[in-house]
mmCIF file of C-alpha atoms and ligand atoms in Angstrom:
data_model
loop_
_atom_site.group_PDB
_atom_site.id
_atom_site.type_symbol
_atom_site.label_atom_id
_atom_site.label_comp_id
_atom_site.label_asym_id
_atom_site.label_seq_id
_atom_site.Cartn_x
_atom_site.Cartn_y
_atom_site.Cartn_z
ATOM 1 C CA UNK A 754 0.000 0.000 0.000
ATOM 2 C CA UNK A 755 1.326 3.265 -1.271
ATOM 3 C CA UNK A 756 1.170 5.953 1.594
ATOM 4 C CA UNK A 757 -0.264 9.357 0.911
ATOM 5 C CA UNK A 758 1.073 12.648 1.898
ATOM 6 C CA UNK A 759 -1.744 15.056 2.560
ATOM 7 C CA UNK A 760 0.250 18.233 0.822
ATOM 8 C CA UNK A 761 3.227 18.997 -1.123
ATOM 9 C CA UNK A 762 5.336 22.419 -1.134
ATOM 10 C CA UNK A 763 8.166 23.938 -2.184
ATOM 11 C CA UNK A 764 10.796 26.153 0.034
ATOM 12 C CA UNK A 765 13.201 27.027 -2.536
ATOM 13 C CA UNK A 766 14.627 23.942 -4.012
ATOM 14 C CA UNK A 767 13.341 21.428 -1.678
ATOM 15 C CA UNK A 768 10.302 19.221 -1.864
ATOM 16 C CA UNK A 769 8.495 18.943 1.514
ATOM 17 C CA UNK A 770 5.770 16.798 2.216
ATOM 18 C CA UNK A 771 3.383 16.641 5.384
ATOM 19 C CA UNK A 772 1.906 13.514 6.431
ATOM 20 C CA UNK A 773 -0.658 12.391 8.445
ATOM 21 C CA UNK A 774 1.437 11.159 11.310
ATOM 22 C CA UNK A 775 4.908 9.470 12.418
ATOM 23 C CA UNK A 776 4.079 6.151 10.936
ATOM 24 C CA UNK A 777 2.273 7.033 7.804
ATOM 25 C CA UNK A 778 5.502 9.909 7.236
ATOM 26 C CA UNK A 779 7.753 6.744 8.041
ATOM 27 C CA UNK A 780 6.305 4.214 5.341
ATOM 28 C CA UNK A 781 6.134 6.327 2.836
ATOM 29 C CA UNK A 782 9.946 7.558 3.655
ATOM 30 C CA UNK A 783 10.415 3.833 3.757
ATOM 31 C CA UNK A 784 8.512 2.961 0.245
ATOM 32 C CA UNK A 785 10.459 5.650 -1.608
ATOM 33 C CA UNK A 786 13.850 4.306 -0.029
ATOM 34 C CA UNK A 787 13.518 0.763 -0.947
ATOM 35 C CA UNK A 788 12.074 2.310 -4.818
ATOM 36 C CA UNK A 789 15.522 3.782 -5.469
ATOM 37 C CA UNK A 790 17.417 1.527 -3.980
ATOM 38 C CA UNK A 791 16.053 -1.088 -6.063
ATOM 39 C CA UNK A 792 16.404 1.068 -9.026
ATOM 40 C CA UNK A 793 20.235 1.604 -8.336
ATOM 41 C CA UNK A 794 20.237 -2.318 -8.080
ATOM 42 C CA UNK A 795 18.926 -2.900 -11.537
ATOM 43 C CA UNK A 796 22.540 -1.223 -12.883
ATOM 44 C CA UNK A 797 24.749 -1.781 -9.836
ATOM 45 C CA UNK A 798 26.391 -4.876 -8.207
ATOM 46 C CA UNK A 799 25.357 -3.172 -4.799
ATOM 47 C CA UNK A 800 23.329 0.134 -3.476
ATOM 48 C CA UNK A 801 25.172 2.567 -0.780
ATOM 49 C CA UNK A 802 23.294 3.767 1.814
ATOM 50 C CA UNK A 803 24.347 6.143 4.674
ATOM 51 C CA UNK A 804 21.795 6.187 7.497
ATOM 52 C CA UNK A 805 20.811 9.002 10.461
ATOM 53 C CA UNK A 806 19.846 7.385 13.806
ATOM 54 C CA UNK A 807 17.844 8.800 16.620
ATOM 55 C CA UNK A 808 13.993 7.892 17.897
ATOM 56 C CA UNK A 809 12.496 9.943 15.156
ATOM 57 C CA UNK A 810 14.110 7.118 13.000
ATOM 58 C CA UNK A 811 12.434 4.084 14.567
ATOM 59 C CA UNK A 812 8.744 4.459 12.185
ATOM 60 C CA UNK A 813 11.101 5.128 9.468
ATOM 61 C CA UNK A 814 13.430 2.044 9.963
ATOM 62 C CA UNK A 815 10.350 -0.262 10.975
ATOM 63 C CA UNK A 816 8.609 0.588 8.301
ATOM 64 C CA UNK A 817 12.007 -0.969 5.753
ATOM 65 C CA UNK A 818 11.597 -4.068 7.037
ATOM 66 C CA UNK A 819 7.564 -4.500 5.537
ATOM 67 C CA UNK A 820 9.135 -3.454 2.170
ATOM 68 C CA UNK A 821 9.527 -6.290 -0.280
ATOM 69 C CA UNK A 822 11.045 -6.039 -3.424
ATOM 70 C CA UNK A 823 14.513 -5.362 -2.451
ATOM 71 C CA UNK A 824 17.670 -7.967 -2.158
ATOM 72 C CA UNK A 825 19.462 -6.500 1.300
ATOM 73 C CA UNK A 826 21.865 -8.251 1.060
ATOM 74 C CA UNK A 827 23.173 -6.830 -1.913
ATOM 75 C CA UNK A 828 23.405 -2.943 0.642
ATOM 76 C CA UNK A 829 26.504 -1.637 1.982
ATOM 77 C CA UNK A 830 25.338 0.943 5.257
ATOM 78 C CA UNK A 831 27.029 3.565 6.283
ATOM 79 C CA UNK A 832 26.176 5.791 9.609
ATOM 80 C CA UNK A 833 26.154 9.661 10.149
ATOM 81 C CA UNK A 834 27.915 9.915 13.524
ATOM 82 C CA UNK A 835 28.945 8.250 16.231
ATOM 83 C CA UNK A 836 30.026 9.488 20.191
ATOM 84 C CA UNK A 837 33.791 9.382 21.054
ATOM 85 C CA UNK A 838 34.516 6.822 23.234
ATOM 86 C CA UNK A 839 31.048 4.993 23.575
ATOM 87 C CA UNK A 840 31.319 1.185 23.306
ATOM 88 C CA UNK A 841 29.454 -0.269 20.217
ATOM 89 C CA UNK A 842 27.897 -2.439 22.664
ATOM 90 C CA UNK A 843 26.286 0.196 24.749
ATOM 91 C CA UNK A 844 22.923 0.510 23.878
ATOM 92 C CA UNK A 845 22.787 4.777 22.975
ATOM 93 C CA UNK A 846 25.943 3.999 20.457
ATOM 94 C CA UNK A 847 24.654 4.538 16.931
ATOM 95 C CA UNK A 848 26.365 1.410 15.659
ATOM 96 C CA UNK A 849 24.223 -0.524 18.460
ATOM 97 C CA UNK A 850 20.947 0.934 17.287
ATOM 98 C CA UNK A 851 21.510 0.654 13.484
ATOM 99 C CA UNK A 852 22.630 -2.992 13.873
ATOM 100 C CA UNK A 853 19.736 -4.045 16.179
ATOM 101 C CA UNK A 854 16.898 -1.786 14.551
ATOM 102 C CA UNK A 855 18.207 -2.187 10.613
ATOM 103 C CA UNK A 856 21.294 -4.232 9.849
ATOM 104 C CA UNK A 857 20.173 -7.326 11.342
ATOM 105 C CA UNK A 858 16.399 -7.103 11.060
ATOM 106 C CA UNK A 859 16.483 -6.801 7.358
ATOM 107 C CA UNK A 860 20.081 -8.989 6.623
ATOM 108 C CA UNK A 861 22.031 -5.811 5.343
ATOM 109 C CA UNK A 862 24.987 -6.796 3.276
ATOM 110 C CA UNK A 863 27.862 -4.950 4.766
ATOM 111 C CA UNK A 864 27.643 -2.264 7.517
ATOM 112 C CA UNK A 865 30.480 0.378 7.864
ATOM 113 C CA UNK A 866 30.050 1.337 11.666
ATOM 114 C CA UNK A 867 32.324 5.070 13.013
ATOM 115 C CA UNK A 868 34.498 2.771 15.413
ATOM 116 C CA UNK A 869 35.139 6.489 17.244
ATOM 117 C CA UNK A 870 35.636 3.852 20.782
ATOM 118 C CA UNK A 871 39.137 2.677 19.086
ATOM 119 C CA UNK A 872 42.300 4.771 19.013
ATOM 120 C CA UNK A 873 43.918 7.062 17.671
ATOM 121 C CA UNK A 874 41.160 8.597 16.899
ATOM 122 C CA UNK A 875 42.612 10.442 13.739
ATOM 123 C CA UNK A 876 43.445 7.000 12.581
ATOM 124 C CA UNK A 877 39.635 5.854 12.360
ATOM 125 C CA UNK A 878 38.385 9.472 10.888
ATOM 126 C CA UNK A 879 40.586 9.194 7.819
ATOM 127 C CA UNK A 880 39.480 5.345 7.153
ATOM 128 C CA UNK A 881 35.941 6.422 7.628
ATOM 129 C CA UNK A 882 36.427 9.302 4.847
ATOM 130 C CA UNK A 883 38.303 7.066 2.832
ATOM 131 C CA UNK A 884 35.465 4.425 2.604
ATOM 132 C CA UNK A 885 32.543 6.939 1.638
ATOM 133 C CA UNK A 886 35.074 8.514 -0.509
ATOM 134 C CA UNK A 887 35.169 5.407 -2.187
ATOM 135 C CA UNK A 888 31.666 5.138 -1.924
ATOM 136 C CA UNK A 889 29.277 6.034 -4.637
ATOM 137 C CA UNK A 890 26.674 7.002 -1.907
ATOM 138 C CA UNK A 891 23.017 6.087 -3.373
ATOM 139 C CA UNK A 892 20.803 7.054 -0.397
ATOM 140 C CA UNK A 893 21.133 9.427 2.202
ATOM 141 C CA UNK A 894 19.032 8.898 5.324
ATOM 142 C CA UNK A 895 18.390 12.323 7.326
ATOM 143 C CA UNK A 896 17.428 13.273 10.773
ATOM 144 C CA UNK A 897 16.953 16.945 12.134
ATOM 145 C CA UNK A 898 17.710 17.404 15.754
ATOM 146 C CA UNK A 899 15.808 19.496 17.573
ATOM 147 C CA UNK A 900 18.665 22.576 17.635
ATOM 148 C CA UNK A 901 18.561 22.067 13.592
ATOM 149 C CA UNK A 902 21.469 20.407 13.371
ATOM 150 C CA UNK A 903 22.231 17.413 10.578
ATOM 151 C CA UNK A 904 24.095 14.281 11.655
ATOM 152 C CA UNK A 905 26.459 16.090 14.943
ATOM 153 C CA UNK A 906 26.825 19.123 12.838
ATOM 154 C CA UNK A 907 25.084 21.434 15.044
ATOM 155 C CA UNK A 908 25.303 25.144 15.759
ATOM 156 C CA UNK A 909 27.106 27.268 15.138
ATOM 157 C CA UNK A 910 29.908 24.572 14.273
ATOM 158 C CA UNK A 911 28.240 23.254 10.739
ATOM 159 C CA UNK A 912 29.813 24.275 7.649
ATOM 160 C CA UNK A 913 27.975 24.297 4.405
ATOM 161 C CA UNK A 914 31.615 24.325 2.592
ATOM 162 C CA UNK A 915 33.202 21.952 4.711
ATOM 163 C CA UNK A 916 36.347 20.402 3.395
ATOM 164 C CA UNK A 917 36.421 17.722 5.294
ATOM 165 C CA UNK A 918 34.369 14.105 5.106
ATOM 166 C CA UNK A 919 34.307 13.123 8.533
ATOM 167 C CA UNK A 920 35.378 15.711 11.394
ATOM 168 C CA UNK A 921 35.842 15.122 15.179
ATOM 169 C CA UNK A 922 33.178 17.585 17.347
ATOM 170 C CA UNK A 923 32.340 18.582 20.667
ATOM 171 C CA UNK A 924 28.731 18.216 21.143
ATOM 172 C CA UNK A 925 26.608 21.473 21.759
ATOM 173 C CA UNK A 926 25.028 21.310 25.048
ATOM 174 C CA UNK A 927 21.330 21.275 22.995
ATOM 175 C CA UNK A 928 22.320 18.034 21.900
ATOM 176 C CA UNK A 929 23.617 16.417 24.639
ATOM 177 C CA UNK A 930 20.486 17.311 26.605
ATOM 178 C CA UNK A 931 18.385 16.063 24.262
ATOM 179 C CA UNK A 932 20.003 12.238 24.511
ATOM 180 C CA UNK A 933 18.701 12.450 28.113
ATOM 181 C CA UNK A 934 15.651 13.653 27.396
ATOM 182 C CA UNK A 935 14.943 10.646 25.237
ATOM 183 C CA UNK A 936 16.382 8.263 27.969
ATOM 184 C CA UNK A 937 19.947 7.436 25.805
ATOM 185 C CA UNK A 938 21.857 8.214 29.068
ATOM 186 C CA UNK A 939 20.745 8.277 32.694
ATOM 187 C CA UNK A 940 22.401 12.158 33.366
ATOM 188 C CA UNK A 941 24.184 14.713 31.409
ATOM 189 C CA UNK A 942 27.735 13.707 32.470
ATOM 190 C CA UNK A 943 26.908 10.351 30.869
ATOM 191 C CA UNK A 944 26.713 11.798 27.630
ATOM 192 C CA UNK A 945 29.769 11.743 25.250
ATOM 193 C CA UNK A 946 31.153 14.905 24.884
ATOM 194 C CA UNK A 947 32.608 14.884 21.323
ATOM 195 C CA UNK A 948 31.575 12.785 18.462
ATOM 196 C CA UNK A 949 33.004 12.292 14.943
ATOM 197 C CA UNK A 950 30.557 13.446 12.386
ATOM 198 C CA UNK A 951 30.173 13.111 8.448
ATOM 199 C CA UNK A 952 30.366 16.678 7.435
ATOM 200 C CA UNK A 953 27.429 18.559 5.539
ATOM 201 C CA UNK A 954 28.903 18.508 1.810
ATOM 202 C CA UNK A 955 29.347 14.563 2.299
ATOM 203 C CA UNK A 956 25.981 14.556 3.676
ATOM 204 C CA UNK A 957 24.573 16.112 0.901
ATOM 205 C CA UNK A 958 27.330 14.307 -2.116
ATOM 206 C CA UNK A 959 24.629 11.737 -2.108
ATOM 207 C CA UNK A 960 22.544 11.174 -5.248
ATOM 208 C CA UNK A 961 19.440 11.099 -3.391
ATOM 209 C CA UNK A 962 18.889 12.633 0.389
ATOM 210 C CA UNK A 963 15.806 11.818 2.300
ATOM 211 C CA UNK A 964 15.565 14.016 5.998
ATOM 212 C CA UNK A 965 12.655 12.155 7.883
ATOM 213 C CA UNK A 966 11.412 14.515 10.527
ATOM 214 C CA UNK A 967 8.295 13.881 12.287
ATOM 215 C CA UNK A 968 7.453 14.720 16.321
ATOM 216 C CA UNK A 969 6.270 18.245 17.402
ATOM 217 C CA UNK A 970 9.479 18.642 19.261
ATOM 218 C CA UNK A 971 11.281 19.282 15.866
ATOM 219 C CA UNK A 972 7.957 21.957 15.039
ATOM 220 C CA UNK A 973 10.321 25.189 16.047
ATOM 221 C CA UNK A 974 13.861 23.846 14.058
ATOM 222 C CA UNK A 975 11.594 22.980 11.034
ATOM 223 C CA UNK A 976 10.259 26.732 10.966
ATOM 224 C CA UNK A 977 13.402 27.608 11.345
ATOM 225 C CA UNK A 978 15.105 26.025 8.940
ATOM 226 C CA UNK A 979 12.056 26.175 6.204
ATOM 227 C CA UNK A 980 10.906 29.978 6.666
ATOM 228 C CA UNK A 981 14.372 31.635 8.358
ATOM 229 C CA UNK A 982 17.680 32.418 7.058
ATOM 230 C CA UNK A 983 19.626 30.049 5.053
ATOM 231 C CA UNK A 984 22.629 29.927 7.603
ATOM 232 C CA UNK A 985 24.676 27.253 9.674
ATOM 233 C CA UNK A 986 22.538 28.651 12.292
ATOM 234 C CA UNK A 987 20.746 26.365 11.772
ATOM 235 C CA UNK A 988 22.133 23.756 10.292
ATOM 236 C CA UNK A 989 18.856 22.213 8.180
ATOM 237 C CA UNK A 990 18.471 25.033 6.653
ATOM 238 C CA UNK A 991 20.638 23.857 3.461
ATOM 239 C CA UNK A 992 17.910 21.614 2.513
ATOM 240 C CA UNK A 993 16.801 24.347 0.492
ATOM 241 C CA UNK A 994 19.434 24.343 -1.630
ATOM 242 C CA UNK A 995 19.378 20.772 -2.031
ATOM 243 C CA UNK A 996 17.380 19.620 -5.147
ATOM 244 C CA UNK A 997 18.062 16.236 -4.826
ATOM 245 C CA UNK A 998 16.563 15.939 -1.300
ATOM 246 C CA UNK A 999 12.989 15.277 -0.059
ATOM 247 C CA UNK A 1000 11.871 16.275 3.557
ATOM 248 C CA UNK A 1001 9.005 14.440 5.304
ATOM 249 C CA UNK A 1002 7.455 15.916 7.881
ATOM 250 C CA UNK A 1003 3.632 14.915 10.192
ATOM 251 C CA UNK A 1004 1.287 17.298 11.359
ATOM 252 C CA UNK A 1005 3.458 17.756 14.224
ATOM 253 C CA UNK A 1006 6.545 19.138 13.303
ATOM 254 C CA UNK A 1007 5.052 21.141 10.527
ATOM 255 C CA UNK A 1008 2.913 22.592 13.246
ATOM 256 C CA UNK A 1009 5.291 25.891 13.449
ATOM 257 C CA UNK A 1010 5.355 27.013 9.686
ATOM 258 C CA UNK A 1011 3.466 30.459 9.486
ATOM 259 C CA UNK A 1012 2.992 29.863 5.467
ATOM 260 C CA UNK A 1013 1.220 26.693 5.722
ATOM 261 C CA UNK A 1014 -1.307 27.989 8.565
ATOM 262 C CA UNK A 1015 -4.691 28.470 7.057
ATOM 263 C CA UNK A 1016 -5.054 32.114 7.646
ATOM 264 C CA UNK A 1017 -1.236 32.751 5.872
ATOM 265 C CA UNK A 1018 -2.084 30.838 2.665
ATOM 266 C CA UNK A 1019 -5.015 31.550 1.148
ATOM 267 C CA UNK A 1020 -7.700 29.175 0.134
ATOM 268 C CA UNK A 1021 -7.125 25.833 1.772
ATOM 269 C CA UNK A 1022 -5.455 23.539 -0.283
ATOM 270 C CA UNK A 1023 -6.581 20.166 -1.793
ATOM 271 C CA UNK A 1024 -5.364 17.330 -0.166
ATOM 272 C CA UNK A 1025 -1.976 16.230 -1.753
ATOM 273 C CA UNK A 1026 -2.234 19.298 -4.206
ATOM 274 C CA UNK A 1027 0.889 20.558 -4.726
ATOM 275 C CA UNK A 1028 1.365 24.391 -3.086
ATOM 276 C CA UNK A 1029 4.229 26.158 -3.519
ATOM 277 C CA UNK A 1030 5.364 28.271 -0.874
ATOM 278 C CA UNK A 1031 8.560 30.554 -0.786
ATOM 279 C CA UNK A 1032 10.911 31.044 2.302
ATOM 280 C CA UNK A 1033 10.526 34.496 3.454
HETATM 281 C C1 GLP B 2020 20.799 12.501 16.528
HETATM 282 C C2 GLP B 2020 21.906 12.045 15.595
HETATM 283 C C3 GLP B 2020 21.511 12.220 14.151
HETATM 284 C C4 GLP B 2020 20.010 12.256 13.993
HETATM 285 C C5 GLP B 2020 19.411 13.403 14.772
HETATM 286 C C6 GLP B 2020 17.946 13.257 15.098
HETATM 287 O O1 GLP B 2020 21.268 12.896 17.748
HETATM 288 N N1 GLP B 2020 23.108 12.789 15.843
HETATM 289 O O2 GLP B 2020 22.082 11.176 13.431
HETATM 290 O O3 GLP B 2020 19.683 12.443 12.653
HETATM 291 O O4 GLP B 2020 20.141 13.626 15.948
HETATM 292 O O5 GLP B 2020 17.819 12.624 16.325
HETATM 293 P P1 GLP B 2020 16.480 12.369 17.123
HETATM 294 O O6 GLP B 2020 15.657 11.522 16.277
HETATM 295 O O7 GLP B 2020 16.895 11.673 18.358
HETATM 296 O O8 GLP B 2020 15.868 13.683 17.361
#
């Protein structure tokens, strides 16, 4: 079963559709995934795919594994980020939650995990950039946290023109507090304090980029980065110049766009009819 969005707009360059809710936004994230990956497939030994983590993830990455039509085995997986220091074993490490929630549920091929727990450190950033330099990167699975940022490039760090593939950061207090707000870690000294991050330009070097962001705690960075300033600011904000992305949002966490509020846009638009609305 196909799943509807119930509009389509435009904010700049980027296509941005609102869904009904979390799991509805996260099957048809899912359906469109496993449509190009399938596609790349039909010409390519295997299909790269570098994929965001976090709880507004999990309708997204239960929703893969009712997709049919797709050989997993034949996907390499990469990740976005991963904590400094944090065993893969412990259950808030990124490499943890992929393999658990994706890798192993669905029989993915190969997984690249950020081993950022080994040392040195510099040693395992350079073979990370090396192997999604490599890459031909097919798929691009996005999160936005709630301070905007994309994978751990968050304010005012991000760099739209970042030379670098993967980069070592120290976490922005937003972001650390949000890991125990979601129960990742028992207390703020728990949580890692730098992380080694794929940068925005490698982010964005994919062919295709999907940012799944449903929850009305993501309502004020999606305003933000849909009707504000284009600016690492906030980090999200370079969706708009990114034609080859799609962002799916639910009722939610489109909740805080002015232009899409009744009184704002005019007559009320048809379901799924395509509106276009400009960034102000
Ligand atoms: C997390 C990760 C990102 C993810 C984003 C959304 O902390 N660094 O990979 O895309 O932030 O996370 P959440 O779904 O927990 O809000």
């Amino acid at each position: 079963m196909t799943a509807k969005a119930e509009s389509t707009h435009t904010y700049d360059v980027l296509t941005v559709r609102v869904f009904r809710d979390a799991a509805t936004l996260g099957t048809a994230a899912a359906e469109d995934a496993v449509r190009h990956l399938a596609a790349v497939l039909e010409t390519h030994d295997t299909a790269n795919v570098l994929m965001a983590t976090g709880s507004s993830q999990r309708s997204f990455h239960q929703a893969l594994a009712r997709q049919d039509g797709i050989d997993w085995r034949r996907v390499v997986a990469f990740h976005l980020d991963e904590y400094v220091g944090l065993d893969a074993s412990h259950p808030a490490s990124f490499r943890h939650v992929l393999r658990r929630g994706v890798i192993e549920p669905l029989g993915v091929g190969a997984f690249h995990g950020i081993d950022a727990d080994r040392r040195p450190l510099e040693a395992v950033r350079t073979a990370y950039a090396r192997a999604l330099s490599e890459a031909r990167i097919d798929l691009c699975c996005l999160g936005i946290g709630e301070n905007g940022h994309l994978a751990f490039n968050d304010p005012p760090y991000a760099d739209f023109d970042d030379p670098e593939v993967v980069k070592p950061v120290e976490l922005d207090a937003a972001s650390r507090h949000q890991q125990v707000r979601e129960g990742h870690f028992a207390n703020l000294e728990e949580v890692p304090t730098h992380a080694l991050t794929v940068t925005i330009p490698a982010l964005l070097n994919a062919t295709r980029v999907q940012c799944v962001a449903p929850e009305g705690r993501k309502a004020h960075a999606v305003a933000r980065a849909l009707e504000g300033p284009i600016d690492p600011s906030l980090p999200a904000s370079i969706l708009r110049r990114t034609p080859h992305a799609q962002l799916y949002l639910d009722h939610e966490s489109a909740g805080g766009l002015e232009s899409l509020r009744p009184d704002t846009r005019g007559a009320p638009s048809t379901p799924s009819a395509p509106a276009s609305r400009r960034a102000r």
